[in-house]
Amino acid sequence: MAKKQTDGNLALEQQRVIVIPAHDEIVARKLRVAAYARVSSSSEDQLNSYRVQNQYYSELISGNSELISNNPDWEMVDIYADEGITGTSVEKREDFQRMMQDCRKGKIDRILVKSISRFARNTKDCLAAVRELKELGVSVLFEEQGIDTARVS
């Protein structure tokens, strides 16, 4: 059976247009934000710092802080906090591990943390966690250092 030869007009004659209806409202998903807090000892000063960090992040993420304007594009996931635990090893920090698992499950888009030393004391662990989070599409903001991994390539 011989193929029918065309002059190129056949394609134009059989042209179909698929119309995709526009949505009246585009629903943008809020940025799912979590915070991580850690204190290394159970001293009264450290426990007070622990409470202050938790309150600060609750207010910051929910937009109820006097320090910042409302964050209508943020949705609080959780505040992960390890109390009285050293930062030298991530394996010993249960809430840090829970936070990482939630990131792997796609529940978190951004993590706020006071400083690099609150996130991890061990440089190798810190870099490994930040690299994994970056691969998962999760950014980390280290407030004291002004480092935002969303802006670092």
CSV table of N, CA and C in Angstrom, one decimal:
chain,number,residue,atom,x,y,z
A,1,MET,N,0.8,-1.2,0.0
A,1,MET,CA,0.0,0.0,0.0
A,1,MET,C,0.9,1.2,0.0
A,2,ALA,N,0.7,2.1,-1.0
A,2,ALA,CA,1.5,3.3,-1.1
A,2,ALA,C,1.0,4.4,-0.2
A,3,LYS,N,1.9,5.2,0.3
A,3,LYS,CA,1.5,6.3,1.2
A,3,LYS,C,1.0,7.4,0.3
A,4,LYS,N,0.0,8.1,0.7
A,4,LYS,CA,-0.5,9.2,-0.1
A,4,LYS,C,0.4,10.4,0.2
A,5,GLN,N,0.8,11.1,-0.9
A,5,GLN,CA,1.7,12.2,-0.8
A,5,GLN,C,0.8,13.5,-0.6
A,6,THR,N,1.2,14.4,0.3
A,6,THR,CA,0.4,15.6,0.5
A,6,THR,C,1.3,16.8,0.2
A,7,ASP,N,0.7,17.9,0.0
A,7,ASP,CA,1.4,19.1,-0.3
A,7,ASP,C,1.6,20.0,1.0
A,8,GLY,N,1.3,19.4,2.1
A,8,GLY,CA,1.5,20.2,3.4
A,8,GLY,C,0.2,20.9,3.9
A,9,ASN,N,-0.8,21.0,3.0
A,9,ASN,CA,-2.1,21.6,3.4
A,9,ASN,C,-3.0,20.7,4.2
A,10,LEU,N,-2.8,19.4,4.1
A,10,LEU,CA,-3.6,18.4,4.9
A,10,LEU,C,-3.5,18.7,6.4
A,11,ALA,N,-2.3,19.0,6.9
A,11,ALA,CA,-2.2,19.2,8.3
A,11,ALA,C,-3.0,20.5,8.7
A,12,LEU,N,-3.0,21.5,7.9
A,12,LEU,CA,-3.7,22.7,8.2
A,12,LEU,C,-5.2,22.5,8.2
A,13,GLU,N,-5.7,21.6,7.3
A,13,GLU,CA,-7.1,21.3,7.2
A,13,GLU,C,-7.6,20.5,8.4
A,14,GLN,N,-6.8,19.7,9.0
A,14,GLN,CA,-7.3,18.9,10.1
A,14,GLN,C,-6.8,19.5,11.4
A,15,GLN,N,-6.6,20.7,11.5
A,15,GLN,CA,-6.1,21.3,12.7
A,15,GLN,C,-7.2,21.3,13.8
A,16,ARG,N,-6.8,20.9,15.0
A,16,ARG,CA,-7.7,20.9,16.1
A,16,ARG,C,-7.1,21.8,17.2
A,17,VAL,N,-8.0,22.5,17.8
A,17,VAL,CA,-7.6,23.4,18.9
A,17,VAL,C,-8.3,22.8,20.2
A,18,ILE,N,-7.5,22.6,21.2
A,18,ILE,CA,-8.0,22.2,22.5
A,18,ILE,C,-8.0,23.4,23.4
A,19,VAL,N,-9.2,23.7,23.9
A,19,VAL,CA,-9.4,24.9,24.7
A,19,VAL,C,-9.4,24.4,26.2
A,20,ILE,N,-8.5,25.0,26.9
A,20,ILE,CA,-8.4,24.7,28.3
A,20,ILE,C,-9.0,25.8,29.1
A,21,PRO,N,-10.1,25.6,29.7
A,21,PRO,CA,-10.9,26.6,30.4
A,21,PRO,C,-10.0,27.3,31.5
A,22,ALA,N,-10.1,28.6,31.7
A,22,ALA,CA,-9.4,29.3,32.7
A,22,ALA,C,-10.1,29.1,34.0
A,23,HIS,N,-9.3,29.0,35.1
A,23,HIS,CA,-9.9,28.9,36.4
A,23,HIS,C,-10.2,30.3,36.9
A,24,ASP,N,-11.3,30.5,37.6
A,24,ASP,CA,-11.6,31.8,38.1
A,24,ASP,C,-10.7,32.2,39.2
A,25,GLU,N,-10.2,31.2,39.9
A,25,GLU,CA,-9.3,31.5,41.1
A,25,GLU,C,-8.2,30.6,41.1
A,26,ILE,N,-7.0,31.1,41.1
A,26,ILE,CA,-5.8,30.3,41.2
A,26,ILE,C,-5.5,30.2,42.7
A,27,VAL,N,-5.4,28.9,43.2
A,27,VAL,CA,-5.2,28.7,44.6
A,27,VAL,C,-3.7,28.5,44.8
A,28,ALA,N,-3.0,29.4,45.5
A,28,ALA,CA,-1.6,29.2,45.7
A,28,ALA,C,-1.5,28.6,47.1
A,29,ARG,N,-0.6,27.6,47.2
A,29,ARG,CA,-0.4,26.9,48.4
A,29,ARG,C,0.5,27.8,49.3
A,30,LYS,N,0.2,27.8,50.6
A,30,LYS,CA,1.0,28.6,51.5
A,30,LYS,C,2.4,27.9,51.7
A,31,LEU,N,3.4,28.7,52.1
A,31,LEU,CA,4.7,28.1,52.4
A,31,LEU,C,4.6,27.4,53.7
A,32,ARG,N,4.9,26.2,53.8
A,32,ARG,CA,4.8,25.4,55.0
A,32,ARG,C,6.1,25.6,55.8
A,33,VAL,N,6.0,26.3,56.9
A,33,VAL,CA,7.2,26.7,57.6
A,33,VAL,C,7.2,26.0,59.0
A,34,ALA,N,8.4,25.6,59.3
A,34,ALA,CA,8.7,25.0,60.6
A,34,ALA,C,9.9,25.7,61.3
A,35,ALA,N,10.0,25.5,62.5
A,35,ALA,CA,11.2,26.1,63.2
A,35,ALA,C,11.9,25.0,64.0
A,36,TYR,N,13.2,25.2,64.2
A,36,TYR,CA,13.9,24.2,65.1
A,36,TYR,C,14.6,25.0,66.2
A,37,ALA,N,14.4,24.6,67.4
A,37,ALA,CA,15.1,25.2,68.6
A,37,ALA,C,15.8,24.1,69.4
A,38,ARG,N,16.9,24.5,70.0
A,38,ARG,CA,17.6,23.5,70.8
A,38,ARG,C,18.3,24.3,71.9
A,39,VAL,N,18.3,23.7,73.1
A,39,VAL,CA,19.2,24.2,74.2
A,39,VAL,C,20.0,23.0,74.7
A,40,SER,N,21.2,23.2,75.0
A,40,SER,CA,22.1,22.2,75.3
A,40,SER,C,22.2,21.7,76.8
A,41,SER,N,21.5,22.4,77.7
A,41,SER,CA,21.5,22.0,79.1
A,41,SER,C,20.2,22.2,79.7
A,42,SER,N,20.0,21.7,80.8
A,42,SER,CA,18.7,21.9,81.5
A,42,SER,C,18.8,23.0,82.6
A,43,SER,N,19.8,23.8,82.5
A,43,SER,CA,19.9,24.9,83.5
A,43,SER,C,18.7,25.9,83.3
A,44,GLU,N,18.4,26.6,84.3
A,44,GLU,CA,17.3,27.5,84.3
A,44,GLU,C,17.4,28.5,83.1
A,45,ASP,N,18.6,29.1,82.9
A,45,ASP,CA,18.8,30.1,81.8
A,45,ASP,C,18.5,29.4,80.5
A,46,GLN,N,19.0,28.2,80.3
A,46,GLN,CA,18.8,27.5,79.0
A,46,GLN,C,17.3,27.1,78.8
A,47,LEU,N,16.6,26.7,79.9
A,47,LEU,CA,15.2,26.4,79.8
A,47,LEU,C,14.4,27.6,79.4
A,48,ASN,N,14.8,28.8,80.0
A,48,ASN,CA,14.1,30.0,79.7
A,48,ASN,C,14.3,30.3,78.2
A,49,SER,N,15.6,30.1,77.7
A,49,SER,CA,15.9,30.4,76.3
A,49,SER,C,15.0,29.5,75.4
A,50,TYR,N,14.9,28.2,75.8
A,50,TYR,CA,14.1,27.2,75.1
A,50,TYR,C,12.6,27.7,75.0
A,51,ARG,N,12.0,28.2,76.1
A,51,ARG,CA,10.7,28.7,76.1
A,51,ARG,C,10.6,29.9,75.2
A,52,VAL,N,11.5,30.8,75.3
A,52,VAL,CA,11.5,32.1,74.5
A,52,VAL,C,11.6,31.7,73.0
A,53,GLN,N,12.5,30.8,72.7
A,53,GLN,CA,12.6,30.4,71.2
A,53,GLN,C,11.3,29.8,70.7
A,54,ASN,N,10.7,29.0,71.5
A,54,ASN,CA,9.4,28.4,71.1
A,54,ASN,C,8.3,29.4,70.9
A,55,GLN,N,8.2,30.3,71.8
A,55,GLN,CA,7.2,31.4,71.7
A,55,GLN,C,7.5,32.3,70.5
A,56,TYR,N,8.8,32.7,70.4
A,56,TYR,CA,9.2,33.6,69.3
A,56,TYR,C,8.8,33.0,67.9
A,57,TYR,N,9.1,31.7,67.7
A,57,TYR,CA,8.8,31.1,66.4
A,57,TYR,C,7.3,30.8,66.2
A,58,SER,N,6.6,30.5,67.3
A,58,SER,CA,5.2,30.4,67.1
A,58,SER,C,4.5,31.7,66.6
A,59,GLU,N,5.0,32.8,67.2
A,59,GLU,CA,4.4,34.1,66.9
A,59,GLU,C,4.9,34.6,65.5
A,60,LEU,N,6.2,34.3,65.2
A,60,LEU,CA,6.8,34.7,63.9
A,60,LEU,C,6.0,34.0,62.7
A,61,ILE,N,5.9,32.7,62.8
A,61,ILE,CA,5.3,31.9,61.7
A,61,ILE,C,3.8,32.2,61.6
A,62,SER,N,3.1,32.3,62.7
A,62,SER,CA,1.7,32.6,62.7
A,62,SER,C,1.3,34.0,62.3
A,63,GLY,N,2.3,34.9,62.4
A,63,GLY,CA,2.1,36.3,62.0
A,63,GLY,C,1.6,37.1,63.2
A,64,ASN,N,1.7,36.6,64.4
A,64,ASN,CA,1.3,37.3,65.6
A,64,ASN,C,2.4,38.1,66.3
A,65,SER,N,3.5,38.2,65.6
A,65,SER,CA,4.6,38.9,66.3
A,65,SER,C,4.6,40.4,66.0
A,66,GLU,N,4.9,41.1,67.1
A,66,GLU,CA,5.0,42.6,66.9
A,66,GLU,C,6.3,43.0,66.2
A,67,LEU,N,7.2,42.0,66.1
A,67,LEU,CA,8.5,42.3,65.5
A,67,LEU,C,8.4,42.4,63.9
A,68,ILE,N,7.5,41.7,63.4
A,68,ILE,CA,7.3,41.6,61.9
A,68,ILE,C,5.9,41.8,61.5
A,69,SER,N,5.7,42.0,60.2
A,69,SER,CA,4.3,42.1,59.7
A,69,SER,C,3.8,40.7,59.6
A,70,ASN,N,2.5,40.6,59.4
A,70,ASN,CA,1.8,39.3,59.3
A,70,ASN,C,2.4,38.6,58.1
A,71,ASN,N,2.5,37.2,58.2
A,71,ASN,CA,2.9,36.4,57.2
A,71,ASN,C,1.8,35.6,56.6
A,72,PRO,N,0.9,36.2,55.8
A,72,PRO,CA,-0.3,35.5,55.3
A,72,PRO,C,0.1,34.3,54.3
A,73,ASP,N,1.3,34.3,53.8
A,73,ASP,CA,1.7,33.3,52.9
A,73,ASP,C,2.4,32.1,53.6
A,74,TRP,N,2.4,32.2,54.9
A,74,TRP,CA,3.1,31.1,55.7
A,74,TRP,C,2.0,30.3,56.5
A,75,GLU,N,2.3,29.0,56.6
A,75,GLU,CA,1.5,28.1,57.3
A,75,GLU,C,2.4,27.3,58.3
A,76,MET,N,2.1,27.4,59.6
A,76,MET,CA,3.0,26.7,60.5
A,76,MET,C,2.8,25.2,60.5
A,77,VAL,N,3.9,24.5,60.3
A,77,VAL,CA,3.8,23.0,60.4
A,77,VAL,C,4.0,22.6,61.8
A,78,ASP,N,5.1,23.0,62.4
A,78,ASP,CA,5.4,22.6,63.8
A,78,ASP,C,6.7,23.3,64.2
A,79,ILE,N,6.9,23.3,65.5
A,79,ILE,CA,8.1,23.8,66.1
A,79,ILE,C,8.8,22.5,66.7
A,80,TYR,N,9.9,22.2,66.1
A,80,TYR,CA,10.7,21.1,66.6
A,80,TYR,C,11.7,21.6,67.6
A,81,ALA,N,11.8,20.9,68.7
A,81,ALA,CA,12.7,21.4,69.7
A,81,ALA,C,13.3,20.3,70.6
A,82,ASP,N,14.6,20.4,70.7
A,82,ASP,CA,15.3,19.4,71.6
A,82,ASP,C,15.8,20.2,72.8
A,83,GLU,N,15.5,19.7,74.0
A,83,GLU,CA,15.8,20.4,75.2
A,83,GLU,C,16.8,19.6,76.0
A,84,GLY,N,17.9,20.3,76.4
A,84,GLY,CA,18.9,19.7,77.2
A,84,GLY,C,19.7,18.6,76.5
A,85,ILE,N,19.9,18.8,75.2
A,85,ILE,CA,20.6,17.8,74.4
A,85,ILE,C,21.8,18.5,73.6
A,86,THR,N,22.9,17.9,73.6
A,86,THR,CA,24.1,18.5,72.9
A,86,THR,C,23.8,18.5,71.4
A,87,GLY,N,24.4,19.5,70.8
A,87,GLY,CA,24.2,19.6,69.3
A,87,GLY,C,25.3,19.0,68.5
A,88,THR,N,26.2,18.3,69.2
A,88,THR,CA,27.4,17.7,68.5
A,88,THR,C,27.0,16.5,67.7
A,89,SER,N,25.8,15.8,67.9
A,89,SER,CA,25.4,14.7,67.1
A,89,SER,C,23.9,14.8,66.9
A,90,VAL,N,23.6,14.7,65.6
A,90,VAL,CA,22.2,14.8,65.2
A,90,VAL,C,21.4,13.5,65.6
A,91,GLU,N,22.1,12.4,65.7
A,91,GLU,CA,21.4,11.1,66.1
A,91,GLU,C,20.8,11.2,67.5
A,92,LYS,N,21.3,11.9,68.4
A,92,LYS,CA,20.8,12.0,69.7
A,92,LYS,C,19.6,13.0,69.9
A,93,ARG,N,19.3,13.7,68.8
A,93,ARG,CA,18.2,14.7,68.9
A,93,ARG,C,17.0,14.2,68.2
A,94,GLU,N,16.0,13.8,69.0
A,94,GLU,CA,14.8,13.1,68.5
A,94,GLU,C,14.0,14.1,67.6
A,95,ASP,N,13.8,15.3,68.1
A,95,ASP,CA,13.0,16.2,67.3
A,95,ASP,C,13.7,16.7,66.0
A,96,PHE,N,15.0,16.8,66.1
A,96,PHE,CA,15.7,17.1,64.8
A,96,PHE,C,15.5,16.0,63.8
A,97,GLN,N,15.5,14.7,64.3
A,97,GLN,CA,15.3,13.6,63.4
A,97,GLN,C,13.8,13.6,62.9
A,98,ARG,N,12.9,13.9,63.8
A,98,ARG,CA,11.5,14.0,63.4
A,98,ARG,C,11.3,15.1,62.3
A,99,MET,N,12.0,16.2,62.5
A,99,MET,CA,11.9,17.3,61.5
A,99,MET,C,12.4,16.8,60.2
A,100,MET,N,13.6,16.2,60.2
A,100,MET,CA,14.1,15.7,58.9
A,100,MET,C,13.2,14.7,58.2
A,101,GLN,N,12.6,13.8,59.0
A,101,GLN,CA,11.6,12.8,58.5
A,101,GLN,C,10.5,13.5,57.8
A,102,ASP,N,9.9,14.6,58.5
A,102,ASP,CA,8.8,15.3,57.9
A,102,ASP,C,9.2,16.0,56.6
A,103,CYS,N,10.5,16.5,56.6
A,103,CYS,CA,11.0,17.1,55.3
A,103,CYS,C,11.0,16.0,54.2
A,104,ARG,N,11.5,14.8,54.5
A,104,ARG,CA,11.5,13.8,53.6
A,104,ARG,C,10.1,13.4,53.1
A,105,LYS,N,9.1,13.5,53.9
A,105,LYS,CA,7.8,13.2,53.6
A,105,LYS,C,7.1,14.4,52.8
A,106,GLY,N,7.8,15.5,52.6
A,106,GLY,CA,7.3,16.6,51.9
A,106,GLY,C,6.3,17.5,52.6
A,107,LYS,N,6.5,17.5,54.0
A,107,LYS,CA,5.5,18.3,54.8
A,107,LYS,C,6.0,19.7,55.1
A,108,ILE,N,7.3,20.0,54.8
A,108,ILE,CA,7.9,21.3,55.2
A,108,ILE,C,8.6,21.9,53.9
A,109,ASP,N,8.4,23.2,53.8
A,109,ASP,CA,9.1,23.9,52.7
A,109,ASP,C,10.3,24.8,53.2
A,110,ARG,N,10.2,25.2,54.5
A,110,ARG,CA,11.2,26.2,55.0
A,110,ARG,C,11.3,25.9,56.5
A,111,ILE,N,12.6,26.0,57.0
A,111,ILE,CA,12.9,25.9,58.4
A,111,ILE,C,13.6,27.2,58.9
A,112,LEU,N,13.1,27.7,60.0
A,112,LEU,CA,13.7,28.8,60.6
A,112,LEU,C,14.5,28.3,61.9
A,113,VAL,N,15.7,28.9,62.0
A,113,VAL,CA,16.5,28.5,63.2
A,113,VAL,C,17.3,29.7,63.6
A,114,LYS,N,17.4,29.9,64.9
A,114,LYS,CA,18.1,31.0,65.5
A,114,LYS,C,19.5,31.2,64.9
A,115,SER,N,20.3,30.1,65.0
A,115,SER,CA,21.7,30.2,64.5
A,115,SER,C,22.2,28.8,64.1
A,116,ILE,N,23.3,28.8,63.4
A,116,ILE,CA,23.9,27.6,63.0
A,116,ILE,C,24.2,26.7,64.2
A,117,SER,N,24.7,27.2,65.3
A,117,SER,CA,25.0,26.4,66.4
A,117,SER,C,23.8,25.8,67.1
A,118,ARG,N,22.6,26.4,66.9
A,118,ARG,CA,21.4,25.7,67.4
A,118,ARG,C,21.0,24.6,66.5
A,119,PHE,N,21.3,24.7,65.2
A,119,PHE,CA,21.0,23.6,64.2
A,119,PHE,C,21.9,22.4,64.4
A,120,ALA,N,23.2,22.7,64.5
A,120,ALA,CA,24.2,21.6,64.7
A,120,ALA,C,25.5,22.2,65.1
A,121,ARG,N,26.2,21.6,66.0
A,121,ARG,CA,27.5,22.0,66.4
A,121,ARG,C,28.6,21.4,65.6
A,122,ASN,N,28.3,20.2,65.0
A,122,ASN,CA,29.2,19.5,64.2
A,122,ASN,C,29.0,20.0,62.7
A,123,THR,N,30.1,20.5,62.2
A,123,THR,CA,30.1,21.1,60.8
A,123,THR,C,29.7,20.1,59.8
A,124,LYS,N,30.2,18.9,59.9
A,124,LYS,CA,29.9,17.8,58.9
A,124,LYS,C,28.4,17.5,58.9
A,125,ASP,N,27.8,17.3,60.1
A,125,ASP,CA,26.4,17.0,60.3
A,125,ASP,C,25.6,18.2,59.7
A,126,CYS,N,26.0,19.4,60.0
A,126,CYS,CA,25.3,20.6,59.6
A,126,CYS,C,25.2,20.6,58.0
A,127,LEU,N,26.4,20.5,57.4
A,127,LEU,CA,26.4,20.5,55.9
A,127,LEU,C,25.7,19.4,55.3
A,128,ALA,N,25.7,18.2,55.9
A,128,ALA,CA,25.0,17.1,55.3
A,128,ALA,C,23.5,17.3,55.4
A,129,ALA,N,23.0,17.8,56.5
A,129,ALA,CA,21.6,18.1,56.7
A,129,ALA,C,21.1,19.2,55.7
A,130,VAL,N,21.9,20.3,55.6
A,130,VAL,CA,21.5,21.4,54.8
A,130,VAL,C,21.5,20.9,53.3
A,131,ARG,N,22.5,20.1,52.9
A,131,ARG,CA,22.5,19.6,51.5
A,131,ARG,C,21.4,18.7,51.2
A,132,GLU,N,21.0,17.8,52.2
A,132,GLU,CA,19.9,17.0,52.0
A,132,GLU,C,18.6,17.8,51.9
A,133,LEU,N,18.4,18.8,52.8
A,133,LEU,CA,17.3,19.6,52.7
A,133,LEU,C,17.2,20.4,51.4
A,134,LYS,N,18.3,20.9,50.9
A,134,LYS,CA,18.3,21.6,49.6
A,134,LYS,C,17.8,20.7,48.5
A,135,GLU,N,18.3,19.4,48.5
A,135,GLU,CA,17.8,18.4,47.5
A,135,GLU,C,16.3,18.2,47.6
A,136,LEU,N,15.8,18.2,48.8
A,136,LEU,CA,14.4,18.0,49.1
A,136,LEU,C,13.5,19.3,48.8
A,137,GLY,N,14.2,20.4,48.5
A,137,GLY,CA,13.5,21.6,48.2
A,137,GLY,C,13.1,22.4,49.4
A,138,VAL,N,13.8,22.1,50.5
A,138,VAL,CA,13.5,22.8,51.8
A,138,VAL,C,14.6,23.8,52.1
A,139,SER,N,14.3,25.0,52.3
A,139,SER,CA,15.3,26.1,52.6
A,139,SER,C,15.4,26.2,54.1
A,140,VAL,N,16.5,26.7,54.5
A,140,VAL,CA,16.8,26.9,56.0
A,140,VAL,C,17.2,28.4,56.1
A,141,LEU,N,16.7,29.1,57.1
A,141,LEU,CA,17.1,30.5,57.4
A,141,LEU,C,17.7,30.5,58.7
A,142,PHE,N,19.0,30.8,58.7
A,142,PHE,CA,19.8,30.9,60.0
A,142,PHE,C,19.8,32.4,60.3
A,143,GLU,N,18.9,32.8,61.3
A,143,GLU,CA,18.7,34.2,61.5
A,143,GLU,C,19.9,35.0,62.0
A,144,GLU,N,20.6,34.5,63.0
A,144,GLU,CA,21.7,35.4,63.5
A,144,GLU,C,22.8,35.6,62.4
A,145,GLN,N,23.1,34.6,61.6
A,145,GLN,CA,24.1,34.8,60.5
A,145,GLN,C,23.5,35.4,59.3
A,146,GLY,N,22.2,35.5,59.2
A,146,GLY,CA,21.6,36.1,57.9
A,146,GLY,C,21.8,35.2,56.7
A,147,ILE,N,21.9,33.9,57.0
A,147,ILE,CA,22.1,32.9,55.9
A,147,ILE,C,20.8,32.3,55.5
A,148,ASP,N,20.4,32.4,54.3
A,148,ASP,CA,19.1,31.8,53.8
A,148,ASP,C,19.5,30.9,52.6
A,149,THR,N,19.4,29.6,52.8
A,149,THR,CA,19.8,28.6,51.8
A,149,THR,C,18.9,28.7,50.6
A,150,ALA,N,17.7,29.4,50.6
A,150,ALA,CA,16.9,29.6,49.5
A,150,ALA,C,17.6,30.6,48.5
A,151,ARG,N,18.5,31.4,49.0
A,151,ARG,CA,19.2,32.3,48.2
A,151,ARG,C,20.6,31.9,47.8
A,152,VAL,N,21.1,30.8,48.2
A,152,VAL,CA,22.4,30.3,48.0
A,152,VAL,C,22.3,29.2,47.0
A,153,SER,N,23.1,29.3,45.9
A,153,SER,CA,23.1,28.2,44.9
A,153,SER,C,24.1,27.1,45.2
